[in-house]
Amino acid sequence: MTFVPEPLRGYRRAWLARDILAGLTLSAVAIPEVMGYTSIAGTPIVTGLYTIIFPTVIFALLGSSRLLVVGADSATAAVLAAGLTGLGIAGVTPGSPDWLAFAGLTALVCGVLLVVARLLRLGFIGDFLSASVLIGFLTGVGIQVLSGQIPDLLGIPKGKGGWFEQQWHWITSLSSISLGTFAFGLATIVTIQFFRRFIPVVPGAIVAVALLTAISALTDAGAHGIAVVGAVKGGFPPIGLPSGISWSDVPKVLPTALSCFVLIVAQSAATSRSFAFKHGDAVDINRDLVGLSGASLAAGLSGTFVVNGSPTKTQILDGQRGRTQLANITMAAVALLFTLFFTEVLADMPTAVLAGIVFLIGVSLIDVPGLRRLWRRRRNEFVVALITTVTVFAVGVEQGIILAIALSLLDLVRRQYKPGDFVIGQNQAGEPTYLPAVPGAQSLPGLVVFRYDAELFYANANRFADHLESIISGAPDPVRWVALDCGAIDDIDYSAGVTLANLVNYSRARHARFVLVRPDTRLLATLRAYGTLDAIGEDNVFRTIADAFDAYRADSSRAGDDSASRPDKG
């Protein structure tokens, strides 16, 4: 049977021209962008082009997403640079062969981690970074990226030390600004913004690179003190393991690779899922992990650095109405041709041009609308996003990743520890009503139907019990039935099972019947294994809330409690 990559199955001939045109347009945007990312990663310019050749093709063949564009990415490039800088190994400095070798090793380790994640079906890991944390993280990366380009835009040497020290250095060095360098940088920003605003169908970045490189060559800008890229070694990407690297170096890059791994899974999964939903396509994150692992391994074996799914380039591809990964393969072919035959035209390109491109990429990462929405709708998550942002640019990208994961998990635990809880009543039509679960609330005189919107486990079991006890003891009428609505509880750990058994004993001591409402079969099996269901009694399990209300009224009627059988429904 002929092998057909999943994203190309069912391909229609009518899509061919659109895919090729979209790929050509995408390459015009992606080529200057990925060259710019090398200034973040600290690698030679040509390595940026390498990220959209073999890694892109491998993902196109192995992944499941029809549109996801894989290549160099500002966030992972920033994580990589921060991690390699932190190694503190002599000779491993930005732009050096050793630095590039360690960058390639990081990509290989990241690829292995992605393979393991696929074997263990860990695609869900990306879900553990909340939207608010991702907004904060990418905003922090954006601030770090754009601020890192300011010295190159001004022609000022970069400062040493932390982020605040570096900013103070260029601020106090403004008297040394190179006006020619600044003119090229400013012209780059203005050109890109002009085309983005008035002629969006034309890639402003490629216009800026071509026009300003030509001006630089005609005016011999390099001879007038303006920093230029210089000779760029092109040719076919080098195939093989990074030179000078041994197995003993793997532990050195493992923390950085882990940080990249988490970011790749989170960002790529979110991008792939959003565009699949938009077009009604199926989502297979675990299959995408195969493609991403192959892309990272291809990056490490072809002389470049770690790659990631790019939201911005995927949006561009979608905007050009590309239909499949054939558009990305077209982009890879254009990048290969450029690498083989046209890199010499980059020699006169001012470094301020690349700085201007990356500066705007950094600006685009700052999610002001997202932060504004969080401020209006969820202040506590805005604070989380803000803390993540400041940590990323002021302390470090890797530390920001760790904090982002920790804050996401803490937020998850917080939600489970203190979820919404209600006392359920009934309106005149017999439909459930949800009242705040506070002392004094009851469902009917003598009845409390309590809903807890989280699974019960050791951390929240005692709070759950204390809250329910306060509802029972604070009810205006003596409680005869305590009903636990299990609609949101599909599991209970052993500690919570013991707590639930104690609640049954507490209810009986107060002469109240304890019943379960809407438990699923898994929960009943768990309670049966704990022996808790024996304490409750199989006859105290009701499938619906209406059944529980009817049973309570019938029980009250038998006991002669007319007030319970005729509640006030006003």
XYZ file of C-alpha atoms in Angstrom:
570
model
C 0.000 0.000 0.000
C 1.321 3.451 -0.903
C 2.382 5.487 2.115
C 0.406 8.705 2.317
C 1.098 11.056 5.268
C -1.987 11.619 7.396
C -2.240 15.396 6.680
C -2.237 14.645 2.923
C -4.849 11.878 2.909
C -7.865 12.731 0.801
C -5.868 15.386 -1.050
C -7.725 17.114 -3.882
C -6.045 18.331 -7.038
C -7.950 21.618 -6.734
C -5.945 22.429 -3.597
C -2.540 22.194 -5.319
C -2.233 25.721 -6.700
C -3.518 27.286 -3.460
C -1.104 25.238 -1.323
C 1.908 26.140 -3.462
C 0.982 29.832 -3.504
C 0.420 29.785 0.275
C 3.800 28.077 0.736
C 5.563 30.706 -1.371
C 3.927 33.502 0.599
C 4.742 31.794 3.887
C 8.400 31.431 2.894
C 8.606 35.173 2.216
C 7.538 35.789 5.812
C 9.281 32.864 7.479
C 12.774 33.244 5.982
C 13.539 36.685 7.470
C 11.794 35.696 10.714
C 13.807 32.521 11.318
C 17.013 34.377 10.487
C 16.013 36.874 13.153
C 15.400 34.142 15.711
C 19.077 33.201 15.504
C 19.908 36.475 17.255
C 17.834 35.171 20.178
C 19.232 31.633 20.069
C 22.814 32.878 19.645
C 23.493 30.703 16.589
C 24.707 31.535 13.042
C 22.098 33.086 10.757
C 22.016 30.129 8.384
C 20.855 27.832 11.199
C 17.568 29.703 11.252
C 16.998 28.651 7.638
C 17.837 25.073 8.581
C 14.917 25.019 11.052
C 12.386 25.265 8.214
C 13.937 22.647 5.950
C 14.196 19.117 7.361
C 12.273 19.691 10.631
C 9.344 21.144 8.659
C 9.316 18.280 6.165
C 9.561 15.606 8.859
C 6.609 17.049 10.747
C 4.624 17.258 7.510
C 5.213 13.535 6.971
C 4.687 12.314 10.536
C 2.291 14.733 12.272
C -1.484 14.863 12.105
C -2.171 18.597 11.824
C -2.933 19.813 8.317
C -1.727 23.362 8.959
C 0.691 23.540 11.918
C 3.931 25.212 10.793
C 7.009 23.880 12.596
C 10.269 25.799 12.705
C 12.272 28.245 14.804
C 10.235 29.992 17.480
C 11.047 32.988 19.666
C 9.935 31.384 22.942
C 11.948 28.176 22.580
C 14.913 30.156 21.222
C 14.822 32.298 24.362
C 14.601 29.213 26.598
C 17.533 27.658 24.740
C 19.724 30.758 25.026
C 18.980 31.162 28.730
C 19.730 27.493 29.404
C 23.013 27.406 27.506
C 24.141 30.661 29.117
C 23.484 29.117 32.515
C 25.810 26.185 31.795
C 28.845 28.368 32.452
C 31.128 26.128 30.361
C 34.285 27.700 28.969
C 34.055 28.140 25.203
C 30.277 27.737 25.115
C 29.463 31.297 24.105
C 26.835 32.614 21.661
C 27.922 32.129 18.062
C 30.694 29.647 18.864
C 30.873 26.100 17.412
C 30.522 24.662 20.926
C 27.384 26.723 21.524
C 25.857 25.403 18.300
C 26.832 21.840 19.223
C 25.095 22.123 22.591
C 22.070 23.676 20.853
C 21.915 20.644 18.551
C 22.258 18.278 21.523
C 19.386 20.073 23.267
C 17.216 19.506 20.191
C 18.105 15.795 20.187
C 17.305 15.382 23.889
C 14.066 17.274 23.380
C 13.216 14.921 20.528
C 13.799 11.891 22.762
C 11.582 13.411 25.471
C 8.843 13.887 22.874
C 9.213 10.246 21.803
C 8.804 9.145 25.427
C 5.796 11.440 25.772
C 4.215 9.797 22.711
C 4.884 6.261 23.989
C 3.296 7.135 27.326
C 0.481 9.139 25.660
C 1.411 12.303 27.537
C -0.113 14.751 25.084
C -2.314 15.997 27.912
C 0.721 17.632 29.558
C 0.115 20.694 27.433
C -3.215 21.154 29.187
C -1.463 21.818 32.497
C -0.399 25.293 31.427
C -3.473 27.450 31.861
C -4.397 30.147 29.347
C -3.603 32.899 31.855
C -0.147 31.444 32.538
C 0.579 31.120 28.801
C -0.494 34.750 28.285
C 1.891 35.824 31.014
C 4.715 33.599 29.815
C 4.584 34.693 26.179
C 4.217 38.336 27.222
C 7.335 37.988 29.365
C 9.203 36.386 26.473
C 8.044 39.214 24.226
C 9.375 41.864 26.609
C 12.671 40.007 26.931
C 12.976 39.548 23.155
C 12.211 43.144 22.166
C 14.358 44.648 24.918
C 17.233 42.409 23.866
C 17.178 43.947 20.376
C 17.373 47.576 21.501
C 21.220 47.714 21.639
C 21.468 46.333 18.089
C 18.860 48.836 16.908
C 20.878 51.695 18.407
C 24.350 50.420 17.564
C 25.255 50.188 21.271
C 27.176 47.251 22.799
C 24.994 44.963 24.898
C 25.366 45.202 28.635
C 26.169 42.411 31.074
C 24.257 41.108 34.066
C 20.549 40.711 34.626
C 17.682 42.234 32.689
C 17.504 45.463 34.698
C 21.278 45.973 34.447
C 21.153 45.480 30.675
C 18.375 48.033 30.292
C 20.212 50.523 32.466
C 23.334 50.032 30.337
C 21.737 51.055 27.039
C 19.810 53.901 28.673
C 23.037 55.368 30.045
C 24.831 54.788 26.721
C 22.466 56.768 24.506
C 25.199 59.319 23.870
C 27.062 56.596 21.925
C 24.184 55.832 19.567
C 25.058 55.096 15.929
C 22.667 57.212 13.891
C 23.244 55.160 10.725
C 22.478 51.889 12.537
C 19.420 53.422 14.155
C 18.210 54.661 10.750
C 18.348 51.144 9.300
C 16.575 49.685 12.348
C 13.875 52.340 12.333
C 13.397 51.963 8.572
C 12.883 48.214 9.071
C 10.183 48.743 11.696
C 8.428 51.453 9.671
C 8.507 49.383 6.464
C 7.077 46.262 8.093
C 4.399 48.235 9.905
C 3.477 50.143 6.736
C 2.875 46.989 4.730
C 1.123 45.322 7.652
C -1.243 48.274 7.957
C -1.853 49.308 4.354
C -0.765 46.406 2.084
C -1.067 43.272 4.254
C -0.910 40.922 1.267
C 2.758 41.899 0.771
C 5.226 40.527 3.374
C 6.795 43.664 4.785
C 9.729 41.792 6.302
C 10.996 40.484 2.971
C 10.590 43.975 1.443
C 12.591 45.500 4.309
C 15.359 42.883 3.992
C 15.670 43.257 0.217
C 15.399 47.053 0.097
C 17.638 47.895 3.051
C 20.255 45.278 2.133
C 20.444 46.820 -1.321
C 20.815 50.313 0.163
C 23.519 49.022 2.492
C 25.426 47.487 -0.426
C 25.112 50.598 -2.592
C 26.286 52.925 0.184
C 28.940 50.513 1.519
C 27.373 50.877 4.966
C 29.785 48.422 6.556
C 32.717 50.695 5.742
C 30.960 53.556 7.559
C 30.760 51.864 10.921
C 27.375 50.192 10.492
C 27.392 46.563 11.638
C 26.441 44.159 8.852
C 25.844 40.427 8.847
C 28.919 39.641 6.777
C 29.562 36.452 4.853
C 26.949 33.778 5.522
C 28.074 30.217 4.939
C 25.297 28.542 2.974
C 25.104 25.124 1.404
C 23.255 21.949 2.239
C 22.486 21.531 5.961
C 25.159 19.420 7.681
C 23.854 15.931 8.430
C 25.060 14.054 11.518
C 25.468 14.289 15.265
C 26.675 17.621 16.713
C 30.471 17.665 16.677
C 32.454 17.454 19.904
C 29.497 16.242 21.982
C 29.481 13.103 24.142
C 26.863 11.226 26.165
C 28.259 12.823 29.324
C 26.952 16.184 28.079
C 23.311 15.029 28.035
C 22.654 15.766 31.757
C 23.969 19.309 31.236
C 21.275 20.189 28.706
C 18.475 18.067 30.194
C 16.891 20.918 32.248
C 16.838 23.172 29.184
C 15.442 20.379 27.024
C 12.724 19.719 29.609
C 11.722 23.391 29.568
C 11.592 23.381 25.761
C 9.645 20.115 25.840
C 6.899 21.547 28.059
C 6.651 24.693 25.951
C 6.565 22.731 22.678
C 3.788 20.427 23.885
C 1.722 23.315 25.284
C 2.137 25.765 22.389
C 1.990 23.245 19.549
C -1.015 21.431 21.014
C -2.920 24.672 21.549
C -2.141 25.889 18.013
C -2.936 22.577 16.348
C -6.178 22.193 18.293
C -7.426 25.730 17.595
C -6.936 25.509 13.814
C -8.336 21.965 13.654
C -11.485 23.093 15.450
C -11.754 26.091 13.138
C -11.884 23.841 10.064
C -13.759 20.895 11.566
C -10.717 18.580 11.424
C -9.962 15.824 13.915
C -7.358 16.514 16.606
C -4.714 13.912 17.438
C -2.218 15.512 19.810
C -0.382 12.239 20.439
C 0.137 11.806 16.699
C 1.425 15.372 16.538
C 3.944 14.387 19.219
C 5.372 11.892 16.719
C 5.815 14.688 14.193
C 7.259 17.091 16.754
C 9.712 14.490 18.027
C 10.828 13.769 14.470
C 11.195 17.503 13.806
C 13.351 18.013 16.911
C 15.531 15.013 16.063
C 15.870 16.317 12.504
C 16.912 19.713 13.868
C 19.593 18.152 16.069
C 20.895 16.054 13.177
C 20.943 18.906 10.628
C 23.031 21.519 12.434
C 20.359 23.683 13.987
C 18.448 24.306 17.214
C 15.160 23.204 18.748
C 11.946 23.866 16.799
C 8.336 24.408 17.804
C 4.861 24.810 16.364
C 4.465 28.470 15.416
C 1.084 30.175 16.038
C 2.021 33.237 13.939
C 3.243 31.325 10.892
C 0.298 28.916 11.124
C -2.037 31.921 11.172
C -0.308 33.284 8.060
C -0.701 29.935 6.297
C -4.374 29.773 7.234
C -4.870 33.368 6.098
C -3.445 32.432 2.686
C -6.003 29.604 2.551
C -3.411 26.841 2.584
C -5.118 23.479 2.981
C -2.416 20.945 3.854
C 1.193 20.385 4.810
C 2.118 20.572 1.122
C 2.255 24.346 1.667
C 4.872 23.830 4.402
C 6.845 21.440 2.197
C 6.826 24.181 -0.447
C 8.204 26.623 2.126
C 10.932 24.125 3.031
C 11.897 23.756 -0.643
C 12.176 27.539 -1.061
C 14.288 27.767 2.117
C 16.590 25.019 0.823
C 17.048 26.787 -2.521
C 17.809 30.053 -0.723
C 20.340 28.288 1.514
C 22.046 26.619 -1.429
C 22.270 29.552 -3.817
C 21.403 32.934 -2.343
C 22.933 33.356 1.124
C 25.700 35.549 -0.286
C 23.163 38.333 -0.807
C 22.880 38.603 2.995
C 26.466 39.753 3.475
C 25.589 43.471 3.303
C 22.438 43.214 5.403
C 22.739 45.482 8.489
C 22.284 43.639 11.775
C 19.838 46.385 12.731
C 17.475 45.019 10.064
C 17.324 41.644 11.802
C 17.005 43.440 15.125
C 14.033 45.396 13.796
C 12.322 42.200 12.600
C 12.843 40.464 15.947
C 11.825 43.595 17.861
C 8.415 43.509 16.170
C 8.135 39.774 16.831
C 8.667 40.563 20.505
C 5.989 43.252 20.349
C 3.540 40.773 18.793
C 4.094 38.347 21.684
C 2.954 40.906 24.277
C -0.682 39.966 24.670
C -2.174 43.250 25.859
C -5.742 42.264 24.830
C -5.393 38.992 26.736
C -4.122 40.763 29.856
C -6.944 43.295 29.549
C -9.536 40.507 29.345
C -8.063 38.841 32.429
C -8.153 42.137 34.315
C -11.828 42.616 33.489
C -13.019 39.058 33.944
C -10.672 37.258 36.354
C -8.481 39.448 38.538
C -6.779 36.562 40.348
C -5.681 35.033 37.030
C -4.459 38.454 35.886
C -2.174 38.503 38.938
C -0.896 35.018 38.011
C -0.197 36.182 34.448
C 1.556 39.313 35.691
C 3.776 37.360 38.111
C 4.707 34.956 35.306
C 5.490 37.866 32.961
C 7.828 39.609 35.401
C 9.556 36.341 36.332
C 10.274 35.524 32.691
C 11.951 38.797 31.714
C 13.412 39.820 35.081
C 14.620 36.462 36.412
C 14.846 34.051 33.520
C 12.880 32.126 30.920
C 13.572 28.716 32.453
C 12.520 29.986 35.863
C 9.406 31.375 34.194
C 8.613 27.927 32.780
C 8.982 26.331 36.227
C 6.869 29.036 37.829
C 4.251 28.724 35.072
C 3.872 24.990 35.720
C 3.799 25.511 39.490
C 1.188 28.270 39.278
C -0.968 26.210 36.920
C -0.869 23.223 39.269
C -1.517 25.402 42.316
C -4.504 26.924 40.535
C -5.781 23.415 39.781
C -5.400 22.365 43.427
C -7.052 25.603 44.567
C -10.058 24.932 42.357
C -10.342 21.389 43.669
C -9.804 22.454 47.274
C -12.415 25.201 47.215
C -14.893 24.448 44.419
C -18.411 25.719 44.019
C -20.943 24.063 46.335
C -24.697 24.460 46.521
C -27.829 23.406 48.304
C -30.265 22.154 45.677
C -33.952 22.967 45.882
C -36.920 22.618 43.535
C -39.100 25.202 41.846
C -42.814 24.874 41.131
C -42.110 22.953 37.900
C -40.000 20.426 39.777
C -36.759 21.693 38.235
C -33.655 21.976 40.437
C -32.581 25.333 41.823
C -29.098 26.043 43.124
C -28.783 28.050 46.332
C -25.548 29.238 47.973
C -24.366 26.580 50.413
C -24.418 28.651 53.609
C -25.726 27.815 57.090
C -29.485 28.318 57.085
C -29.996 26.959 53.561
C -32.136 23.845 53.068
C -33.814 22.084 50.152
C -37.075 21.372 51.967
C -37.890 21.523 55.656
C -35.777 18.676 57.054
C -33.963 17.971 53.746
C -30.503 19.139 52.615
C -29.370 18.179 49.106
C -25.721 19.206 48.957
C -23.778 19.507 45.695
C -19.956 19.593 45.692
C -18.407 20.489 42.316
C -15.126 18.590 42.585
C -13.702 15.158 43.132
C -13.137 14.267 46.777
C -9.562 13.537 47.784
C -7.348 13.831 50.834
C -6.685 17.573 50.452
C -10.290 18.773 50.296
C -12.113 16.003 52.214
C -11.949 17.695 55.615
C -13.086 21.057 54.223
C -15.950 19.293 52.463
C -16.980 17.572 55.696
C -16.721 20.738 57.804
C -18.816 22.688 55.305
C -21.543 20.064 55.107
C -21.643 19.774 58.904
C -22.127 23.550 59.165
C -25.051 23.336 56.699
C -26.653 20.513 58.682
C -26.196 22.146 62.069
C -27.320 25.554 60.784
C -30.487 24.353 59.021
C -33.661 26.138 60.269
C -35.477 22.788 60.648
C -34.119 19.567 62.153
C -32.482 17.707 59.271
C -34.020 14.298 58.606
C -32.311 13.570 55.287
C -28.801 14.504 54.086
C -28.442 13.927 50.340
C -25.054 14.235 48.597
C -25.371 15.071 44.895
C -22.537 13.134 43.239
C -23.061 14.551 39.743
C -19.620 16.186 39.795
C -17.866 13.463 41.817
C -16.583 10.563 39.753
C -13.849 9.411 42.117
C -13.029 9.408 45.821
C -9.665 8.442 47.245
C -9.357 6.340 50.404
C -8.909 9.317 52.747
C -12.062 10.939 51.401
C -13.864 7.599 51.655
C -13.071 7.467 55.386
C -14.284 11.066 55.764
C -17.517 10.201 53.954
C -18.082 7.238 56.267
C -17.610 9.566 59.257
C -20.239 11.917 57.755
C -22.657 8.986 57.580
C -22.058 8.315 61.279
C -22.437 12.025 62.064
C -25.788 12.144 60.244
C -27.086 9.069 62.038
C -26.040 10.493 65.391
C -28.345 13.413 64.546
C -31.098 10.983 63.503
C -30.724 11.900 59.820
C -30.676 9.531 56.870
C -27.645 9.886 54.552
C -28.293 9.227 50.857
C -26.405 9.500 47.562
C -27.881 11.113 44.457
C -26.655 10.555 40.855
C -23.529 8.493 41.599
C -22.014 6.799 38.536
C -21.121 3.108 38.471
C -17.403 3.776 38.940
C -18.003 5.798 42.093
C -20.329 3.138 43.493
C -17.713 0.462 42.802
C -15.093 2.531 44.629
C -17.361 3.120 47.659
C -18.278 -0.562 47.679
C -14.579 -1.504 47.752
C -13.990 0.886 50.684
C -16.992 -0.533 52.582
C -18.516 2.959 52.645
C -21.463 1.912 50.501
C -22.315 -0.793 53.044
C -22.475 1.901 55.722
C -24.714 4.077 53.534
C -26.922 1.248 52.303
C -27.783 0.267 48.733
C -31.377 1.446 49.292
C -30.078 4.973 49.973
C -28.873 5.506 46.384
C -31.057 7.527 43.983
C -30.465 7.955 40.274
C -31.915 11.468 39.919
C -32.509 14.519 42.090
C -36.254 14.247 41.405
C -36.224 10.666 42.716
C -34.588 11.854 45.940
C -37.160 14.616 46.438
C -40.041 12.223 45.757
C -38.629 9.638 48.147
C -38.174 12.247 50.863
C -41.743 13.487 50.481
C -43.047 9.921 50.596
C -40.982 9.191 53.690
C -42.177 12.399 55.334
C -45.769 11.526 54.452
C -45.447 8.158 56.087
C -44.022 9.840 59.153
C -47.000 12.205 59.185
C -44.874 15.268 58.314
C -47.438 17.216 56.279
C -45.266 20.336 56.214
C -42.544 18.532 54.289
C -44.961 17.102 51.773
C -46.479 20.542 51.066
C -43.491 22.911 50.881
C -43.763 26.608 50.227
C -42.956 26.983 46.520
C -43.060 30.734 46.431
